[in-house]
Amino acid sequence: MCGFVGFSIAEQSVTTREQLERMLSTIRYRGPDGEGYFVDDGIALGHVRLAIVDLAGGKQPFVEGGDYADQNHVNQNYVDYNSSNRGIHHVNQGTNSDALVFNGEIYGYRTLAESLHRQGVALRDHSDTAVLCALLQRDGIEQTLNKIDGMFAFAYRPSHGAAGGELAENQPVYLARDRFGEKPLYYSVKKGQLIFASEVKAILQHTDCADSRMDRLAISEFLTTEYLLGESTGFEGIKKLLPGHYLKFQAGQVTVKRYFNPSSVSCSSGELELISPSMSQQQRLLLLEEQFNQSIEKQLVADVPVGLFLSGGLDSSLIAAFAKQQHQSVTAYSIKMPEGSFDEAPYASQVASHLKLDHCVIEANESDVLSSFYQIGKQLDQPFADSSMIPSYLVSQKTRNSVKVALGGDGADELFAGYINFKLNKFANIIRYIPASLGTALRQSLRLLPANSGYMSTAFLLQQLSYGFGKNSHFQSLHFMSALSVREQASLWKKGVLSVKPVQQLHNTISSLVAQKGDTHLTERLQHLFYATYLPDDILFKVDRASMYNSLEVRAPFLCKNFAQLALSLSAEDKLQGFTTKYLLKKMAEKHLPENIIYRKKHGFALPISQLLRNMLKGPVHEVISDRQNPLYEWLHYHQVMQLWKWHQSGKRDYGKKLWALYSLLRWSKQYGRL
């Protein structure tokens, strides 16, 4: 688990090293154990390391061939922060070398290493980095990506020989990202040069990207989704590499190709038995349990202590049950929130007692919440309004005091249709024909009721549901989860700022994604939207940042390659039966967990944000949103934002969700905004 930066270069100069160091300095928390640089003809790479496997080996940038055949010479470009040479940085220079920087973990890499050894391939050390580099050298980019399992992002520059004897300036550079988007990767092409990094703020440190401007269409989408969708980063000219894709940069040109599509799962013969309609439920359960057990086994492999997050919900509890079977000494970590309706700690304690787990309950007080609020604000380089970032940060921070790796339950809701949205899908045709005007009337009526800031109150749920009235079935889920309605956004933007109506571009994107599924079950189409948007751009983004800001690696067993593909092969009825979500997963859990844990009402990992905006966070949030000098107020109406604030503070309205989205956007704009 690490972070990296890099860029292509026409020729080396005295500024090359300075650029690398400046970029890498912004993300050092991603790798507190070591740092390395590499400059070669055509490429400059920097890397910070969080050492998880082969602590003595695996140093990066990982360079093979050319002038770097000698192991001792290779490691001269690396600084071990725990050694006596801390703070000394070297940049190697050479030619005709394969170079790799890699963030993440390759699961089952030891088996791959044994296979390589049997085929006569010598590995330089015992790390998954060495295995990945050897596979890329031998099999090329696409075969390697189809073979490996893991969470990863990497940049790879093959040697002249691997590129077919081309000149250095025409050598390809490859960027790749894992199947579901667990690990981030961003890039920009400026002046025919490829610039890339694990986080956007590192790219902004490159001279050619320092003046990147805010993307108004991305901002418009954010006010609906509360995260940045697809390739959007909030900046013009800087993009995300999408999950399951790789990029080839050569001779100034970018080609992006998809190597994995969750909606068209297939496996090579003999690799994995997928679930077929002819199988009995018992056969399906046996296959799921076998693969989930293997996922846990793979993800418990590390040369450092491994723990697990335990919320008391089905997903993390199931991971705990299987992990306990394999490692008796594994410790579970839970967080106790300061407000009752948002607190799941009692359920987590019940699960820990049932499984006889070592259990650490972290009690979050107001000081912890406020400190996390400020720390996240300092580091976050994109607008992001999922308030569960704060408890995710807190549990990562406290867990990191004991372990370097934790297992988390992310991905299960998407794979097994676990959200309430999937239940509402059954009424999609009815909701479609309810006039939008009735939704407006409903919201106005709800304003007459006393404000209720509890977790998922009835008034809040009805308000969110009303946003979907009159919408096409494909768009309803998007609007159920939105921060601001279409009408509210229209009144928020100043005239002439947007080239299209608010949400129109977002609807076009959703339509395009739905079209990829064709004429399939409505549940499967909604799942596809969650795979493509909410999972990578909200859930996995949050987990990556909350954990890496604390130098903690979090792994997701549900997204392990074989288990995920098995889950993707299930029918819609296996996931949603009647109004029971995660149907088959719950059946699998019945012999491992108490019934009340399996079938209790779903509870998100959220904060009482409406209350916090009236007390603890009132001052710092007001300071940001009331600043008329904020660049974003060139595009948005100041008085509209402040009117929402006034009504919320009166206690007569609950505008917490709207204000948190606006605050997140304005905080980012204040720090990074350029018009």
Tab-separated table of N, CA, C and O in Angstrom, residues 216-225 229 467 471 475-476 478-479 482-490 493 498-511:
chain	number	residue	atom	x	y	z
A	216	ARG	N	-16.985	23.350	-13.979
A	216	ARG	CA	-18.327	23.718	-13.510
A	216	ARG	C	-19.359	22.603	-13.716
A	216	ARG	O	-20.274	22.451	-12.912
A	217	LEU	N	-19.208	21.809	-14.779
A	217	LEU	CA	-20.151	20.706	-14.977
A	217	LEU	C	-19.972	19.629	-13.906
A	217	LEU	O	-20.946	19.054	-13.424
A	218	ALA	N	-18.726	19.369	-13.536
A	218	ALA	CA	-18.467	18.401	-12.467
A	218	ALA	C	-19.054	18.894	-11.147
A	218	ALA	O	-19.604	18.112	-10.357
A	219	ILE	N	-18.965	20.199	-10.916
A	219	ILE	CA	-19.519	20.788	-9.699
A	219	ILE	C	-21.040	20.651	-9.689
A	219	ILE	O	-21.653	20.346	-8.661
A	220	SER	N	-21.649	20.862	-10.848
A	220	SER	CA	-23.096	20.714	-10.954
A	220	SER	C	-23.521	19.283	-10.624
A	220	SER	O	-24.503	19.059	-9.903
A	221	GLU	N	-22.790	18.311	-11.138
A	221	GLU	CA	-23.090	16.912	-10.839
A	221	GLU	C	-22.907	16.622	-9.351
A	221	GLU	O	-23.695	15.890	-8.735
A	222	PHE	N	-21.878	17.214	-8.770
A	222	PHE	CA	-21.579	16.977	-7.358
A	222	PHE	C	-22.740	17.397	-6.462
A	222	PHE	O	-23.028	16.745	-5.449
A	223	LEU	N	-23.422	18.478	-6.809
A	223	LEU	CA	-24.521	18.959	-5.983
A	223	LEU	C	-25.704	17.984	-5.973
A	223	LEU	O	-26.579	18.076	-5.129
A	224	THR	N	-25.708	17.045	-6.898
A	224	THR	CA	-26.686	15.961	-6.872
A	224	THR	C	-26.102	14.742	-6.175
A	224	THR	O	-26.699	14.177	-5.259
A	225	THR	N	-24.926	14.312	-6.585
A	225	THR	CA	-24.385	13.023	-6.134
A	225	THR	C	-23.631	13.087	-4.813
A	225	THR	O	-23.518	12.087	-4.116
A	229	LEU	N	-18.265	12.047	-10.193
A	229	LEU	CA	-18.651	10.870	-10.972
A	229	LEU	C	-17.662	10.573	-12.096
A	229	LEU	O	-17.151	11.485	-12.748
A	467	TYR	N	-37.857	13.388	-4.291
A	467	TYR	CA	-36.998	13.884	-5.370
A	467	TYR	C	-37.054	12.998	-6.609
A	467	TYR	O	-36.702	13.424	-7.716
A	471	LYS	N	-39.644	10.926	-12.267
A	471	LYS	CA	-38.394	10.648	-12.981
A	471	LYS	C	-38.446	9.262	-13.629
A	471	LYS	O	-39.090	8.337	-13.117
A	475	PHE	N	-33.296	7.038	-13.396
A	475	PHE	CA	-32.780	8.208	-12.698
A	475	PHE	C	-33.266	8.297	-11.253
A	475	PHE	O	-32.763	9.123	-10.493
A	476	GLN	N	-34.243	7.479	-10.886
A	476	GLN	CA	-34.863	7.638	-9.572
A	476	GLN	C	-33.868	7.474	-8.432
A	476	GLN	O	-33.830	8.285	-7.502
A	478	LEU	N	-30.720	7.884	-8.316
A	478	LEU	CA	-29.822	9.037	-8.275
A	478	LEU	C	-30.455	10.177	-7.481
A	478	LEU	O	-29.813	10.795	-6.620
A	479	HIS	N	-31.727	10.445	-7.739
A	479	HIS	CA	-32.395	11.568	-7.083
A	479	HIS	C	-32.817	11.238	-5.653
A	479	HIS	O	-32.873	12.139	-4.808
A	482	SER	N	-29.907	12.363	-3.683
A	482	SER	CA	-29.345	13.671	-4.016
A	482	SER	C	-29.366	14.633	-2.838
A	482	SER	O	-30.198	14.535	-1.933
A	483	ALA	N	-28.456	15.590	-2.882
A	483	ALA	CA	-28.377	16.620	-1.851
A	483	ALA	C	-29.363	17.742	-2.124
A	483	ALA	O	-30.070	18.198	-1.230
A	484	LEU	N	-29.393	18.213	-3.367
A	484	LEU	CA	-30.289	19.296	-3.755
A	484	LEU	C	-31.148	18.867	-4.933
A	484	LEU	O	-30.662	18.199	-5.850
A	485	SER	N	-32.408	19.255	-4.915
A	485	SER	CA	-33.311	18.923	-6.009
A	485	SER	C	-32.939	19.696	-7.267
A	485	SER	O	-32.170	20.663	-7.223
A	486	VAL	N	-33.500	19.286	-8.388
A	486	VAL	CA	-33.256	19.980	-9.655
A	486	VAL	C	-33.681	21.437	-9.542
A	486	VAL	O	-32.966	22.349	-9.989
A	487	ARG	N	-34.842	21.686	-8.932
A	487	ARG	CA	-35.333	23.064	-8.788
A	487	ARG	C	-34.398	23.893	-7.905
A	487	ARG	O	-34.108	25.064	-8.196
A	488	GLU	N	-33.931	23.298	-6.807
A	488	GLU	CA	-33.022	24.016	-5.906
A	488	GLU	C	-31.718	24.365	-6.608
A	488	GLU	O	-31.165	25.462	-6.420
A	489	GLN	N	-31.218	23.446	-7.408
A	489	GLN	CA	-29.979	23.737	-8.138
A	489	GLN	C	-30.184	24.831	-9.176
A	489	GLN	O	-29.315	25.686	-9.362
A	490	ALA	N	-31.317	24.813	-9.842
A	490	ALA	CA	-31.581	25.826	-10.862
A	490	ALA	C	-31.577	27.226	-10.263
A	490	ALA	O	-31.099	28.185	-10.888
A	493	TRP	N	-27.602	28.386	-9.193
A	493	TRP	CA	-26.617	28.816	-10.184
A	493	TRP	C	-26.986	30.184	-10.772
A	493	TRP	O	-28.145	30.449	-11.047
A	498	LEU	N	-23.792	27.819	-16.483
A	498	LEU	CA	-23.789	26.460	-17.015
A	498	LEU	C	-24.190	26.451	-18.485
A	498	LEU	O	-25.094	27.176	-18.891
A	499	SER	N	-23.532	25.601	-19.248
A	499	SER	CA	-23.855	25.487	-20.680
A	499	SER	C	-25.057	24.579	-20.909
A	499	SER	O	-25.657	24.593	-21.981
A	500	VAL	N	-25.403	23.756	-19.909
A	500	VAL	CA	-26.589	22.895	-19.979
A	500	VAL	C	-27.364	23.058	-18.682
A	500	VAL	O	-26.847	23.576	-17.690
A	501	LYS	N	-28.621	22.620	-18.666
A	501	LYS	CA	-29.419	22.704	-17.453
A	501	LYS	C	-28.816	21.812	-16.370
A	501	LYS	O	-28.220	20.773	-16.664
A	502	PRO	N	-28.945	22.225	-15.090
A	502	PRO	CA	-28.441	21.366	-14.014
A	502	PRO	C	-28.990	19.949	-14.134
A	502	PRO	O	-30.157	19.742	-14.446
A	503	VAL	N	-28.132	18.974	-13.928
A	503	VAL	CA	-28.453	17.544	-13.924
A	503	VAL	C	-28.611	16.947	-15.329
A	503	VAL	O	-28.565	15.740	-15.501
A	504	GLN	N	-28.729	17.768	-16.363
A	504	GLN	CA	-28.916	17.229	-17.708
A	504	GLN	C	-27.730	16.364	-18.135
A	504	GLN	O	-27.903	15.257	-18.649
A	505	GLN	N	-26.511	16.866	-17.909
A	505	GLN	CA	-25.324	16.102	-18.273
A	505	GLN	C	-25.254	14.805	-17.474
A	505	GLN	O	-24.869	13.756	-17.991
A	506	LEU	N	-25.656	14.882	-16.198
A	506	LEU	CA	-25.653	13.702	-15.342
A	506	LEU	C	-26.647	12.661	-15.846
A	506	LEU	O	-26.352	11.462	-15.883
A	507	HIS	N	-27.820	13.107	-16.274
A	507	HIS	CA	-28.810	12.180	-16.836
A	507	HIS	C	-28.277	11.513	-18.109
A	507	HIS	O	-28.525	10.326	-18.344
A	508	ASN	N	-27.552	12.270	-18.913
A	508	ASN	CA	-26.953	11.696	-20.125
A	508	ASN	C	-25.967	10.588	-19.768
A	508	ASN	O	-25.922	9.533	-20.419
A	509	THR	N	-25.173	10.829	-18.733
A	509	THR	CA	-24.194	9.832	-18.288
A	509	THR	C	-24.895	8.569	-17.797
A	509	THR	O	-24.502	7.448	-18.141
A	510	ILE	N	-25.942	8.754	-16.975
A	510	ILE	CA	-26.682	7.609	-16.442
A	510	ILE	C	-27.325	6.810	-17.579
A	510	ILE	O	-27.290	5.572	-17.591
A	511	SER	N	-27.905	7.506	-18.539
A	511	SER	CA	-28.536	6.830	-19.684
A	511	SER	C	-27.525	5.982	-20.434
A	511	SER	O	-27.814	4.854	-20.860
